[in-house]
């Protein structure tokens, strides 16, 4: 037996299998005959070489030698075709008698003419259609009762084998990558079991799958057949090779025949299972020897496969609907909490289980401007940041999912145990902000029906399919479980809600800052009016009280005391207003930064406090201070406040010791003011710098309690800091640091 | 110490208490200069331009205008602006005498050409001292422009 090479004379490469034009073989299988007629005249355009002999008619196609005549078709056939041409439907068309023989006639009308296929009726076939009905009926009843897909497929396999009598019937299911797995099998043991084995996508190349979709049923009764050429090879109507896509008799690829022989099957039939127009799987029948199956039985098998497909579609839709419902409930719950939470990440972290369940993930993370929040098994923060940056850079769609991240993003190999699969939802158009779900690597074993190699060219220069069908197992790594369509959908809708939520929050923030600005303006107006209107009455009180005191020289001691108290209180209130005003102005005024001679500043401050010092004994310990960089007037105020403090709290001491030092450190200048005064309890150190915070009774030490707050505000506005260290009755030390000048930094370098 | 003794001090103050205290303070300085009082910005301008109730006043500019910042009708800054933008008046010394410690008032006043800016101290003795110093300086020590401006 010789099988012509599909692409003889051309160089062969591994993709040839996918390029082979299998719908244009130019020949048919010998168990029937083919005629192509001109639809209007019923003139024979093309015929298989076996047509005249098989049909017992003197048919010769137009142009062939000797020339044929349309009349040769016979009146019966002409009548049948005449009726059929009025309403051309699908095969099978009819049973016709030609001479002494009965034929099953099927046909279809195409651009190249009316293709008629004749198959000799098999003994007993004529009554079998009625006989098939109870089988189909029982099959439908049983299908209804079965819940899961494997059981449905098993029923189909058994029923097809019962109807057809093949040695082995498989139900074969395609996955997303077009690998196929045998999910059900029924056999009599003549051929080996393939149950649970996987067959590579390359076993059925794309154009073959497309033919499976267009033409649901194929039969090869004898893999060792000799193809019968159709003559002439080119259609007289369009001058092109005859398209046999829809022909049941179409000759198959020699590669396929070789594949069958390697597999040990002499006959095969396959019926496509189409779910929603997509090739879901195949019912695949095999026989150790040649086996013919008539058109009626084939139709019954097709019918059966279609019922199965409908059931599968219904089950899938049911399962998907249930999954969607469950996910929608989860989503609604999650969103409700997220909407109430102060932020998206808080809302998600508040309910980690629901967050993970939304995408059936083992880990999840959210990345926003304030950092990363995680739950479950995820890569670490740095890895997450890098991943987000990559996603952002790649301009991935708003919802991006993969179950094979390491293949797309190699750094993910390092954390395959937590994130081989990622589902990423972008929640900002401008920033790499994402909600991410992770699935760990799923190392699984695939049992291949032989090594999944593509057909390879042999020594003879033509393609050969693989020869081994013995089981071969493979460890698959680098992938996680797949994300389902329902999960992607719900995550998309979740994203939309979160994004609008984030936007709303941003708007609210904008509103808030507007309100804040307005209230700042009010505050400013308030401080302005304090400046004007509150100082005046205090001045009046003091003024009139003092005038009164001068007029009434003869006031008794008690009245004099009352009058003095009025003046003192009003003065204190005036001072408080001034301090408060200075504090509020500090936030608004701009700093004029210069190099400040701190020794000179300290001298000025010491001179100004001399009055406070009075006759007290004060021992000043001051060394040369390093210069500072800042607003001289404000720094003077800060230093003055600290020294004033030191003087105040050393009052009970016979001799106050006040030490002021400074040192240049790395990037900053640090000064300290130390005293031997009453000190403070470190437990209250945090309160020391608060506005109007006092640690001592008002009658012990005067002051509004704003001096240290003012000092802190001054230093913070300089980008510096202040701290205090003290012990009750053992003195205190205040330190403050100022950032070094840029000038000094460059001088260091 | 000659011409100035004759020139009045114009005190512009709307608050009666401040006015009373300021007058008390000026009295104690024992300055020979008379003190004229305007109760708002409009009156101050009336005095300076010799109109309204000062239509028949003796011609001549005051030795100094002690101007409160916050005034009814026309406020202190506006009066200052009018004085300093009028070629006939701009040589008249104007001292802002105010309760305000607001930096922007200070800045604005100097921008408009104020001659001095004094924040009224809360302490009456300090206030007395400030008024006294002002009176002494502008009323006695300060030499007015040659020929005393337009009325020489």
XYZ file of C-alpha atoms in Angstrom, chain A residues 649 678-681 688 693-701 728:
16
model
C 12.330 76.704 87.097
C 12.943 71.674 89.781
C 12.871 69.355 86.756
C 9.830 67.307 85.845
C 8.510 63.801 85.947
C 5.512 69.212 77.874
C 0.121 72.337 78.968
C 1.563 73.036 82.371
C 3.230 70.661 84.740
C 3.305 73.056 87.682
C 0.732 74.974 89.657
C 0.068 78.452 88.317
C 0.988 80.126 91.607
C 4.371 78.392 91.690
C 5.532 79.416 88.246
C 11.864 65.622 89.427
